[in-house]
Each structure stands twice: as structure tokens, then as C-alpha cells.
Amino acid sequence: MARDKKLPGNLDPRTLMVHGGTQRSGFDETSEALFMTSGYVYGTAEEAEEAFKTDGLRYVYSRYRNPTVSMFEDRLALLEGASGCQGAASGMAAMTLALFGLTRAGSRVVASRALFGSCLYLITDMLPRYGVETVLVDPDDLNQWADAFKKPTDVAFLETPSNPGLVLADLPAIAKLAHAAGAKVVVDNAFASPVLQKPLSMGADVVAYSTTKHIDGQGRAMGGAVLSNDPEFFKAIQPFVRHTGPSLSPFNAWLMLKGLETLDLRVNAMADSALEVATYLESHPKLRKVMYPGLASHPQHALAKAQMKKGGTMVALHLEGGKEEAFRLLNALNVIPISNNLGDSKSLATHPATTTHQRLSDEERAAAGIHPGTIRLSVGLEAASDLIADLDQALKKV
Ligand SMILES: *Cc1c(COP(=O)(O)O)cnc(C)c1O
């Protein structure tokens, strides 16, 4: 049997994403094995007894752990520079287990107002049902963060850049304030992806992903993950993971594992195209405003350059004429499909006010930077010239 060689240290992330975390079975396969199994067998009753006593040393049940899921978790942890990773069935399962693992009745959570719709629901509707106090602040206003952290706090939760407004939060500054208040900082890093932004290196305690987005990146499967260097965090979430069952399916973990092999190539190519598309849109007379962290016109461009390797794969455009114009533009696109998903190899366009953020009040939407004329564009792997031509012909019909 070919033995797995230990990888040398200091490998480039692109190398780690191809080889990292691989555990070969006895068949010496090249591609990672897909272990579609819910359970595991033991040679003797004594072995089974021992497996339950020495908890975690061998696989006992796939609600707890599965070898394909472990390979995915180990590979993603290498990319993030984290000592641990817990996979989850979806991005929301990951957000839920982080938030519920770190809070109990009487806890206090300070969160950004500009969050993915379901994250906002979790924080403002669900956690308070269990006696958790939650406070919302504008992500780009450090005075509001500082005020909110005047009281002892358990969790700070934020997203940067935000969905869909592409507002940034100053990670090192917020982490410093949060830590002084006793809070663990949880960053939803789905928009930037682990290729372009490393929150753990800027003071975050936990990074959470919807791996449905860039990490699968090909529109195939739901998944999520939380990563941290803090053993206390994994202790805090372990009972929640085991007893509520938000487990990632081995099949989806296998897809995501293969997604990691091409993640760096895809995200870099998509971000380069996003900059080209945003540059074209910026000078278009029919647009009131274009938000893209990689453009010098973005109000937080300097912060984007300090925190992110590139401006990301998402562009927000604001049409003067509200919903009617936004719908006309979406309906006139020939190459870019209308879809609320993002981070896909296919470019996707959506109208957040009537889809992802429909549930919010007008005031909440405005606070999150979503106007009736806002369109969110997720830039994919097509030639940037074809995307620009598609947007150009569609804008002529607006
Ligand atoms: C998609 C998304 C989520 C939720 O992830 P699912 O995989 O859809 O459950 C959370 N946060 C952000 C920023 C997202 O884009």
C-alpha cells in the first residue's frame, strides 16, 4: 500500500489546496475517497467499548464525524490558517452553531446591522427568544461599536464586505474594542472568501462560511464551516453539533474538497473580472452609484486595500429609477442569469430589495445600503468583455 507522505511545512496555499488534508484508504486512490456511510463497525465488542471511551480517536457515527468531511475540514483549516474547522450542512447551520454555541440566557451580542438576511433574523428574532440581548450597529461607524462595547459582551458578529451594500468593517479596530469588552469576534467571511481575506490574522476569533458560495463555487451543493484557533470555541460548540445534528453530508463535503483545489484560481479570476466590470459601470451615465471595494471611489477603498488582497467578486450598482428600472435591467440581460446565489462560476444578478432582503422594513433596508434601485452582481468566470457587453446592451434598454 502506498503510504501518505507527510507534507513539508511552509507550502504555498495553492499547493495545500491540492494535497492538504488527504487521507488515502487502503486502495491508494488519487482522488479523495467519498465515504457515504452513516456508521462504522468494530471487530469486537471490546473495540466498540474502547471507541466510545476514547471519544474522538476513531469514527463512530457520521453525525459526529466522517472521513470525507474530515478531509474537507482539514484542507479548509490549512487555507484559513486555523487549528480547527467544523463543517456544517449549510452556511446558516454554521452561523447558528457559532451563535448558539457561544451564547446562553443573559448573554449579550453586538452585531453589524448590514448582515445576510437570515443572519439578521437569527440575531434579532431568534436569540432574544432564549434571553440573549442583541444590539445592532452600523458596521463602518467605530463610535457606535465603541458605545455598544461599554457593557460586557459575549459575541461580536459581523460581515465584511457586507451583503449586498459592500460596506466594510474595520476588523482590527473592532476586534480590539470587542476583546476589551470580553467578546469573541465572529466574522462571516463568505463574501471575501478565504483567498482574499484572513479575519483570524486581523483579530477575529471565529471565521464562519457559507461554503455554498465560492468554496463549492459551481452551484452544486449546500455547506458551511466555522474555523478558529481557540480550543475553547470548539468545546463550546461540540455539544450543539453532536446533539442538534447540523452535520455536513459526506457527498457535499467531497464536492467542496474538490472545489478547494480550484478556489484560488477561480476567486482571483473572478475578482479581476469584477474590477473590469465595476470600472466599466462606474462611468455609465445611467447609474447613480457603483460600489466595489477595489475602486478608488469606494468610500473605504484604503481599508479594503489593507484588509483584502483584491476587491472581491461582488459589485453593487444603484439605478436612479428604483425597482422599475432595476427589473428592466435584469430582464434585459442575455448572458447573466437572475439568481440570488453568489460566488458561482456563472455570473448572477439579483434585486436584493425584493428577494434576499424582502423581509426587512424600508428603514432596515436603507440602513443596510439597499435601495429600490440596487442590483447585486456576482461576477463569475465568463470573459469580462462578454459580461460588459451584456450589461451594456441591457443598460441601453433601461
Ligand atoms: C449565503 C450566505 C449565508 C448563508 O449560507 P447558506 O449556505 O445559504 O445557508 C450567510 N452569510 C452570507 C454572507 C451569505 O452570502
CSV table of C-alpha atoms and ligand atoms in Angstrom, one decimal:
chain,number,residue,atom,x,y,z
A,1,MET,CA,0.0,0.0,0.0
A,2,ALA,CA,1.3,3.5,-0.9
A,3,ARG,CA,1.8,5.4,2.3
A,4,ASP,CA,0.7,9.1,2.6
A,5,LYS,CA,3.8,11.2,2.9
A,6,LYS,CA,3.8,14.0,5.4
A,7,LEU,CA,3.7,17.3,3.5
A,8,PRO,CA,6.6,19.6,4.0
A,9,GLY,CA,6.0,22.8,6.0
A,10,ASN,CA,5.7,26.3,4.5
A,11,LEU,CA,3.9,25.1,1.4
A,12,ASP,CA,2.0,27.8,-0.7
A,13,PRO,CA,-1.8,27.7,-0.1
A,14,ARG,CA,-2.3,26.7,-3.8
A,15,THR,CA,-0.3,23.6,-3.1
A,16,LEU,CA,-2.0,22.9,0.2
A,17,MET,CA,-5.4,23.2,-1.5
A,18,VAL,CA,-4.5,20.3,-3.9
A,19,HIS,CA,-2.9,18.0,-1.4
A,20,GLY,CA,-3.8,19.1,2.2
A,21,GLY,CA,-6.0,17.0,4.4
A,22,THR,CA,-5.9,13.9,2.1
A,23,GLN,CA,-6.2,10.6,3.9
A,24,ARG,CA,-5.9,7.7,1.5
A,25,SER,CA,-7.9,4.5,2.1
A,26,GLY,CA,-6.3,1.1,1.5
A,27,PHE,CA,-7.0,1.3,-2.3
A,28,ASP,CA,-4.4,4.0,-3.0
A,29,GLU,CA,-6.8,6.3,-4.8
A,30,THR,CA,-5.6,9.5,-6.4
A,31,SER,CA,-8.8,11.5,-5.8
A,32,GLU,CA,-10.1,11.7,-2.3
A,33,ALA,CA,-12.5,8.8,-1.4
A,34,LEU,CA,-16.2,9.5,-0.8
A,35,PHE,CA,-17.2,7.7,2.4
A,36,MET,CA,-21.0,7.5,2.1
A,37,THR,CA,-21.5,5.8,5.4
A,38,SER,CA,-23.6,6.8,8.4
A,39,GLY,CA,-21.9,4.3,10.8
A,40,TYR,CA,-18.7,2.3,11.4
A,41,VAL,CA,-18.1,-1.3,12.5
A,42,TYR,CA,-15.9,-2.7,15.3
A,43,GLY,CA,-14.0,-6.0,15.3
A,44,THR,CA,-15.1,-6.9,18.8
A,45,ALA,CA,-17.4,-5.6,21.5
A,46,GLU,CA,-14.4,-4.5,23.4
A,47,GLU,CA,-13.2,-2.3,20.5
A,48,ALA,CA,-16.7,-0.7,20.4
A,49,GLU,CA,-16.5,0.0,24.1
A,50,GLU,CA,-13.0,1.4,23.7
A,51,ALA,CA,-14.1,3.6,20.8
A,52,PHE,CA,-16.8,5.3,22.9
A,53,LYS,CA,-14.4,5.6,25.9
A,54,THR,CA,-11.6,7.2,23.9
A,55,ASP,CA,-14.0,9.7,22.3
A,56,GLY,CA,-12.8,11.2,19.0
A,57,LEU,CA,-10.0,8.7,18.2
A,58,ARG,CA,-12.0,6.7,15.7
A,59,TYR,CA,-15.1,7.3,13.7
A,60,VAL,CA,-18.2,6.1,15.5
A,61,TYR,CA,-21.2,7.9,13.7
A,62,SER,CA,-21.3,10.4,10.9
A,63,ARG,CA,-23.4,12.9,12.8
A,64,TYR,CA,-20.2,13.4,14.8
A,65,ARG,CA,-17.5,12.8,12.2
A,66,ASN,CA,-17.0,11.3,8.8
A,67,PRO,CA,-13.6,10.8,7.0
A,68,THR,CA,-14.6,12.7,3.8
A,69,VAL,CA,-15.9,15.6,5.9
A,70,SER,CA,-12.7,15.5,8.0
A,71,MET,CA,-10.6,15.8,4.8
A,72,PHE,CA,-12.6,18.9,3.8
A,73,GLU,CA,-12.3,20.4,7.3
A,74,ASP,CA,-8.6,19.8,7.4
A,75,ARG,CA,-7.9,21.3,4.0
A,76,LEU,CA,-10.0,24.4,4.7
A,77,ALA,CA,-8.3,24.9,8.0
A,78,LEU,CA,-4.9,24.9,6.2
A,79,LEU,CA,-6.1,27.6,3.9
A,80,GLU,CA,-7.5,29.7,6.7
A,81,GLY,CA,-4.5,29.2,9.0
A,82,ALA,CA,-6.8,27.8,11.7
A,83,SER,CA,-6.1,25.0,14.1
A,84,GLY,CA,-9.6,23.7,13.8
A,85,CYS,CA,-12.6,23.5,11.5
A,86,GLN,CA,-16.2,22.2,11.9
A,87,GLY,CA,-18.2,21.6,8.8
A,88,ALA,CA,-21.9,22.2,8.7
A,89,ALA,CA,-24.9,21.4,6.5
A,90,SER,CA,-25.2,25.0,5.2
A,91,GLY,CA,-23.9,28.5,5.8
A,92,MET,CA,-26.8,29.1,8.1
A,93,ALA,CA,-26.1,25.9,10.1
A,94,ALA,CA,-22.6,27.2,10.6
A,95,MET,CA,-23.8,30.7,11.8
A,96,THR,CA,-26.4,29.1,14.1
A,97,LEU,CA,-23.9,26.7,15.7
A,98,ALA,CA,-21.4,29.6,16.3
A,99,LEU,CA,-24.0,31.9,17.8
A,100,PHE,CA,-25.8,29.3,19.9
A,101,GLY,CA,-22.6,27.7,21.0
A,102,LEU,CA,-21.2,31.0,22.3
A,103,THR,CA,-24.4,32.3,24.0
A,104,ARG,CA,-26.9,31.4,26.7
A,105,ALA,CA,-29.7,33.2,28.5
A,106,GLY,CA,-28.3,36.5,29.7
A,107,SER,CA,-25.6,36.8,27.0
A,108,ARG,CA,-25.1,39.9,25.0
A,109,VAL,CA,-24.4,40.1,21.3
A,110,VAL,CA,-23.3,43.2,19.4
A,111,ALA,CA,-23.7,42.8,15.6
A,112,SER,CA,-23.4,44.7,12.4
A,113,ARG,CA,-26.7,45.9,11.0
A,114,ALA,CA,-25.6,45.1,7.5
A,115,LEU,CA,-25.8,41.3,7.5
A,116,PHE,CA,-27.1,38.5,5.3
A,117,GLY,CA,-30.9,38.4,5.8
A,118,SER,CA,-31.0,35.1,7.7
A,119,CYS,CA,-28.1,36.1,10.0
A,120,LEU,CA,-30.0,39.2,10.9
A,121,TYR,CA,-33.1,37.1,11.7
A,122,LEU,CA,-31.1,34.8,13.9
A,123,ILE,CA,-29.7,37.7,15.9
A,124,THR,CA,-32.7,40.0,16.1
A,125,ASP,CA,-35.6,37.4,16.3
A,126,MET,CA,-34.3,34.0,17.4
A,127,LEU,CA,-31.5,34.7,20.0
A,128,PRO,CA,-33.8,37.1,22.0
A,129,ARG,CA,-36.4,34.3,22.4
A,130,TYR,CA,-33.7,32.5,24.5
A,131,GLY,CA,-32.9,35.5,26.7
A,132,VAL,CA,-30.0,36.9,24.7
A,133,GLU,CA,-29.7,40.7,24.4
A,134,THR,CA,-28.8,41.9,20.9
A,135,VAL,CA,-27.6,45.3,19.8
A,136,LEU,CA,-27.1,46.4,16.2
A,137,VAL,CA,-24.6,49.0,15.0
A,138,ASP,CA,-23.5,50.5,11.6
A,139,PRO,CA,-20.5,48.4,10.5
A,140,ASP,CA,-18.5,51.4,9.3
A,141,ASP,CA,-19.0,53.6,12.4
A,142,LEU,CA,-16.4,52.8,15.1
A,143,ASN,CA,-18.0,55.2,17.6
A,144,GLN,CA,-21.2,53.0,17.5
A,145,TRP,CA,-19.1,49.8,18.1
A,146,ALA,CA,-17.2,51.5,21.0
A,147,ASP,CA,-20.5,52.7,22.6
A,148,ALA,CA,-22.0,49.2,22.3
A,149,PHE,CA,-19.0,47.6,23.9
A,150,LYS,CA,-19.2,49.8,27.0
A,151,LYS,CA,-21.1,46.9,28.6
A,152,PRO,CA,-19.6,43.4,28.9
A,153,THR,CA,-20.4,41.5,25.8
A,154,ASP,CA,-20.1,37.8,24.8
A,155,VAL,CA,-20.1,37.9,21.0
A,156,ALA,CA,-19.4,40.4,18.2
A,157,PHE,CA,-20.8,39.3,14.9
A,158,LEU,CA,-20.1,41.0,11.6
A,159,GLU,CA,-19.7,40.6,7.8
A,160,THR,CA,-17.2,42.5,5.7
A,161,PRO,CA,-17.7,43.4,2.9
A,162,SER,CA,-21.4,43.4,3.7
A,163,ASN,CA,-24.2,41.8,1.6
A,164,PRO,CA,-25.3,43.5,-0.6
A,165,GLY,CA,-24.1,47.0,0.1
A,166,LEU,CA,-20.4,46.2,0.1
A,167,VAL,CA,-19.8,48.3,3.2
A,168,LEU,CA,-16.6,47.4,5.1
A,169,ALA,CA,-16.0,46.9,8.8
A,170,ASP,CA,-12.5,47.7,10.2
A,171,LEU,CA,-11.6,44.3,11.5
A,172,PRO,CA,-8.5,45.0,13.7
A,173,ALA,CA,-10.2,48.1,15.3
A,174,ILE,CA,-13.5,46.3,16.1
A,175,ALA,CA,-11.7,43.2,17.4
A,176,LYS,CA,-9.7,45.4,19.8
A,177,LEU,CA,-12.8,47.0,21.2
A,178,ALA,CA,-14.7,43.7,21.3
A,179,HIS,CA,-11.9,41.9,23.2
A,180,ALA,CA,-11.7,44.7,25.8
A,181,ALA,CA,-15.5,44.0,26.4
A,182,GLY,CA,-14.8,40.3,26.8
A,183,ALA,CA,-16.4,39.3,23.4
A,184,LYS,CA,-15.4,36.7,20.9
A,185,VAL,CA,-15.4,38.1,17.4
A,186,VAL,CA,-17.2,36.0,14.8
A,187,VAL,CA,-16.7,37.1,11.1
A,188,ASP,CA,-19.0,35.8,8.3
A,189,ASN,CA,-16.3,35.8,5.6
A,190,ALA,CA,-18.5,34.4,2.7
A,191,PHE,CA,-18.3,37.5,0.5
A,192,ALA,CA,-14.5,37.9,0.6
A,193,SER,CA,-13.6,34.2,0.7
A,194,PRO,CA,-10.5,32.8,2.4
A,195,VAL,CA,-8.5,33.6,-0.7
A,196,LEU,CA,-8.9,37.4,-0.4
A,197,GLN,CA,-9.3,38.0,3.4
A,198,LYS,CA,-8.0,36.3,6.5
A,199,PRO,CA,-10.0,37.6,9.5
A,200,LEU,CA,-8.1,35.4,12.1
A,201,SER,CA,-4.9,37.3,11.3
A,202,MET,CA,-6.7,40.6,12.0
A,203,GLY,CA,-8.1,39.7,15.4
A,204,ALA,CA,-11.2,37.6,14.7
A,205,ASP,CA,-11.7,34.6,17.0
A,206,VAL,CA,-14.0,32.7,14.7
A,207,VAL,CA,-14.5,32.7,10.9
A,208,ALA,CA,-17.8,31.4,9.5
A,209,TYR,CA,-18.6,30.4,5.9
A,210,SER,CA,-21.4,29.5,3.7
A,211,THR,CA,-19.3,27.1,1.6
A,212,THR,CA,-22.2,27.0,-0.8
A,213,LYS,CA,-20.7,30.2,-2.2
A,214,HIS,CA,-17.1,30.5,-3.5
A,215,ILE,CA,-15.8,27.2,-2.0
A,216,ASP,CA,-18.2,25.0,-3.9
A,217,GLY,CA,-18.5,27.8,-6.4
A,218,GLN,CA,-20.2,25.8,-9.1
A,219,GLY,CA,-23.8,25.9,-7.8
A,220,ARG,CA,-24.0,22.3,-6.8
A,221,ALA,CA,-24.3,21.9,-3.1
A,222,MET,CA,-25.1,23.5,0.3
A,223,GLY,CA,-22.4,23.6,3.0
A,224,GLY,CA,-20.9,25.7,5.8
A,225,ALA,CA,-18.0,25.8,8.2
A,226,VAL,CA,-16.6,27.5,11.2
A,227,LEU,CA,-12.9,27.9,11.9
A,228,SER,CA,-10.9,29.0,14.9
A,229,ASN,CA,-7.6,28.8,16.7
A,230,ASP,CA,-9.4,28.8,20.0
A,231,PRO,CA,-9.9,25.3,21.6
A,232,GLU,CA,-12.5,26.8,23.9
A,233,PHE,CA,-14.7,27.6,20.9
A,234,PHE,CA,-14.7,24.0,19.7
A,235,LYS,CA,-15.5,22.9,23.3
A,236,ALA,CA,-18.4,25.4,23.3
A,237,ILE,CA,-19.9,24.2,20.0
A,238,GLN,CA,-19.3,20.5,20.3
A,239,PRO,CA,-22.5,19.6,22.3
A,240,PHE,CA,-24.6,21.7,19.9
A,241,VAL,CA,-23.1,20.0,16.9
A,242,ARG,CA,-23.5,16.5,18.3
A,243,HIS,CA,-27.0,16.8,19.7
A,244,THR,CA,-28.7,19.0,17.2
A,245,GLY,CA,-27.2,17.4,14.0
A,246,PRO,CA,-26.2,20.2,11.6
A,247,SER,CA,-23.8,17.8,10.0
A,248,LEU,CA,-22.3,18.3,6.5
A,249,SER,CA,-23.2,15.5,4.1
A,250,PRO,CA,-20.1,13.5,3.0
A,251,PHE,CA,-21.2,13.9,-0.6
A,252,ASN,CA,-21.3,17.7,-0.3
A,253,ALA,CA,-18.0,17.7,1.6
A,254,TRP,CA,-16.4,15.8,-1.3
A,255,LEU,CA,-17.7,18.4,-3.8
A,256,MET,CA,-16.3,21.2,-1.6
A,257,LEU,CA,-13.0,19.4,-1.2
A,258,LYS,CA,-12.6,19.4,-5.0
A,259,GLY,CA,-13.8,23.0,-5.0
A,260,LEU,CA,-10.9,24.0,-2.8
A,261,GLU,CA,-8.5,22.7,-5.4
A,262,THR,CA,-9.5,25.4,-7.8
A,263,LEU,CA,-10.6,28.1,-5.3
A,264,ASP,CA,-7.6,30.3,-5.6
A,265,LEU,CA,-7.7,30.3,-9.5
A,266,ARG,CA,-11.4,30.9,-9.6
A,267,VAL,CA,-11.6,33.7,-7.0
A,268,ASN,CA,-8.6,35.5,-8.4
A,269,ALA,CA,-10.0,35.4,-11.9
A,270,MET,CA,-13.5,36.4,-10.8
A,271,ALA,CA,-12.1,39.3,-8.7
A,272,ASP,CA,-10.0,40.5,-11.7
A,273,SER,CA,-13.2,40.5,-13.9
A,274,ALA,CA,-15.2,42.2,-11.2
A,275,LEU,CA,-12.8,45.1,-11.2
A,276,GLU,CA,-13.1,45.4,-15.0
A,277,VAL,CA,-16.9,45.2,-14.8
A,278,ALA,CA,-17.0,47.8,-12.0
A,279,THR,CA,-14.7,50.1,-13.8
A,280,TYR,CA,-16.9,50.0,-16.9
A,281,LEU,CA,-20.1,50.5,-14.8
A,282,GLU,CA,-18.6,53.4,-12.8
A,283,SER,CA,-18.6,55.7,-15.7
A,284,HIS,CA,-22.0,54.7,-17.0
A,285,PRO,CA,-24.4,57.7,-17.1
A,286,LYS,CA,-27.5,55.6,-16.2
A,287,LEU,CA,-26.1,54.5,-12.8
A,288,ARG,CA,-26.4,56.7,-9.7
A,289,LYS,CA,-23.6,54.9,-7.9
A,290,VAL,CA,-21.4,51.8,-8.2
A,291,MET,CA,-20.0,50.2,-5.0
A,292,TYR,CA,-16.9,48.0,-5.4
A,293,PRO,CA,-14.2,47.9,-2.7
A,294,GLY,CA,-11.5,47.7,-5.4
A,295,LEU,CA,-12.5,51.0,-7.0
A,296,ALA,CA,-10.7,54.2,-5.7
A,297,SER,CA,-14.2,55.7,-5.5
A,298,HIS,CA,-15.3,53.3,-2.7
A,299,PRO,CA,-15.5,55.4,0.5
A,300,GLN,CA,-13.4,52.7,2.3
A,301,HIS,CA,-11.0,51.9,-0.5
A,302,ALA,CA,-8.0,52.4,1.8
A,303,LEU,CA,-9.4,49.9,4.3
A,304,ALA,CA,-10.2,47.5,1.5
A,305,LYS,CA,-6.6,47.6,0.4
A,306,ALA,CA,-5.4,47.0,4.0
A,307,GLN,CA,-7.8,44.1,4.7
A,308,MET,CA,-8.3,42.4,1.4
A,309,LYS,CA,-6.0,41.1,-1.3
A,310,LYS,CA,-8.4,42.2,-4.1
A,311,GLY,CA,-11.8,44.0,-4.2
A,312,GLY,CA,-13.8,40.7,-4.3
A,313,THR,CA,-16.2,39.2,-6.7
A,314,MET,CA,-19.3,41.2,-5.9
A,315,VAL,CA,-20.4,44.6,-7.4
A,316,ALA,CA,-23.4,46.6,-6.2
A,317,LEU,CA,-25.0,49.0,-8.7
A,318,HIS,CA,-27.6,51.6,-7.9
A,319,LEU,CA,-30.1,52.7,-10.6
A,320,GLU,CA,-31.7,56.1,-10.3
A,321,GLY,CA,-35.2,54.9,-11.3
A,322,GLY,CA,-35.8,52.4,-8.5
A,323,LYS,CA,-37.4,49.0,-8.8
A,324,GLU,CA,-38.9,49.5,-12.2
A,325,GLU,CA,-35.5,50.3,-13.8
A,326,ALA,CA,-33.8,47.6,-11.8
A,327,PHE,CA,-36.3,45.0,-13.1
A,328,ARG,CA,-35.9,46.3,-16.7
A,329,LEU,CA,-32.2,45.9,-16.5
A,330,LEU,CA,-32.4,42.3,-15.0
A,331,ASN,CA,-34.9,41.2,-17.6
A,332,ALA,CA,-32.8,42.5,-20.5
A,333,LEU,CA,-29.7,40.5,-19.5
A,334,ASN,CA,-28.9,37.7,-22.0
A,335,VAL,CA,-25.8,36.1,-20.5
A,336,ILE,CA,-26.1,36.9,-16.8
A,337,PRO,CA,-28.9,34.9,-15.2
A,338,ILE,CA,-31.1,36.3,-12.4
A,339,SER,CA,-30.3,34.4,-9.3
A,340,ASN,CA,-30.0,35.2,-5.6
A,341,ASN,CA,-27.0,32.8,-5.3
A,342,LEU,CA,-23.4,34.2,-5.4
A,343,GLY,CA,-19.8,33.2,-5.7
A,344,ASP,CA,-20.6,30.9,-8.6
A,345,SER,CA,-18.6,30.3,-11.8
A,346,LYS,CA,-21.7,31.8,-13.6
A,347,SER,CA,-22.2,35.5,-13.1
A,348,LEU,CA,-25.5,36.1,-11.3
A,349,ALA,CA,-27.6,39.2,-10.8
A,350,THR,CA,-30.3,39.8,-8.2
A,351,HIS,CA,-32.6,42.6,-6.9
A,352,PRO,CA,-32.0,42.3,-3.1
A,353,ALA,CA,-34.9,44.5,-2.0
A,354,THR,CA,-37.5,42.0,-3.5
A,355,THR,CA,-35.5,38.8,-2.9
A,356,THR,CA,-32.8,38.2,-0.3
A,357,HIS,CA,-33.8,41.2,1.8
A,358,GLN,CA,-37.6,41.3,1.1
A,359,ARG,CA,-38.5,40.6,4.8
A,360,LEU,CA,-36.8,43.8,6.1
A,361,SER,CA,-38.6,47.1,6.7
A,362,ASP,CA,-37.8,50.0,4.4
A,363,GLU,CA,-35.8,51.6,7.2
A,364,GLU,CA,-33.8,48.4,7.8
A,365,ARG,CA,-33.1,48.1,4.1
A,366,ALA,CA,-31.9,51.7,3.8
A,367,ALA,CA,-29.7,51.1,6.8
A,368,ALA,CA,-28.1,48.1,5.1
A,369,GLY,CA,-27.5,50.2,1.9
A,370,ILE,CA,-30.3,48.6,-0.1
A,371,HIS,CA,-32.4,50.9,-2.2
A,372,PRO,CA,-35.2,50.0,-4.6
A,373,GLY,CA,-32.8,50.6,-7.5
A,374,THR,CA,-30.0,48.4,-6.1
A,375,ILE,CA,-28.7,45.4,-8.1
A,376,ARG,CA,-26.2,42.9,-6.7
A,377,LEU,CA,-23.9,41.4,-9.3
A,378,SER,CA,-21.8,38.3,-8.5
A,379,VAL,CA,-19.1,38.2,-11.2
A,380,GLY,CA,-18.2,34.7,-12.5
A,381,LEU,CA,-15.7,33.1,-14.8
A,382,GLU,CA,-17.0,34.3,-18.1
A,383,ALA,CA,-14.8,36.7,-20.2
A,384,ALA,CA,-15.2,40.1,-18.7
A,385,SER,CA,-15.7,41.5,-22.2
A,386,ASP,CA,-18.8,39.4,-22.6
A,387,LEU,CA,-20.2,40.5,-19.2
A,388,ILE,CA,-19.6,44.1,-20.1
A,389,ALA,CA,-21.3,43.7,-23.5
A,390,ASP,CA,-24.3,42.1,-21.8
A,391,LEU,CA,-24.6,44.8,-19.2
A,392,ASP,CA,-24.1,47.5,-21.9
A,393,GLN,CA,-26.9,46.2,-24.1
A,394,ALA,CA,-29.2,45.8,-21.1
A,395,LEU,CA,-28.5,49.3,-19.8
A,396,LYS,CA,-29.5,50.7,-23.2
A,397,LYS,CA,-33.0,49.3,-22.6
A,398,VAL,CA,-33.3,50.9,-19.2
B,1,LIG,C1,-25.3,32.7,1.6
B,1,LIG,C2,-24.8,33.3,2.8
B,1,LIG,C3,-25.1,32.8,4.1
B,1,LIG,C4,-26.0,31.6,4.3
B,1,LIG,O1,-25.4,30.5,3.7
B,1,LIG,P1,-26.3,29.2,3.2
B,1,LIG,O2,-25.3,28.3,2.7
B,1,LIG,O3,-27.2,29.7,2.1
B,1,LIG,O4,-27.1,28.7,4.4
B,1,LIG,C5,-24.6,33.5,5.2
B,1,LIG,N1,-23.9,34.7,5.0
B,1,LIG,C6,-23.6,35.2,3.8
B,1,LIG,C7,-22.8,36.4,3.7
B,1,LIG,C8,-24.0,34.5,2.7
B,1,LIG,O5,-23.7,35.0,1.5
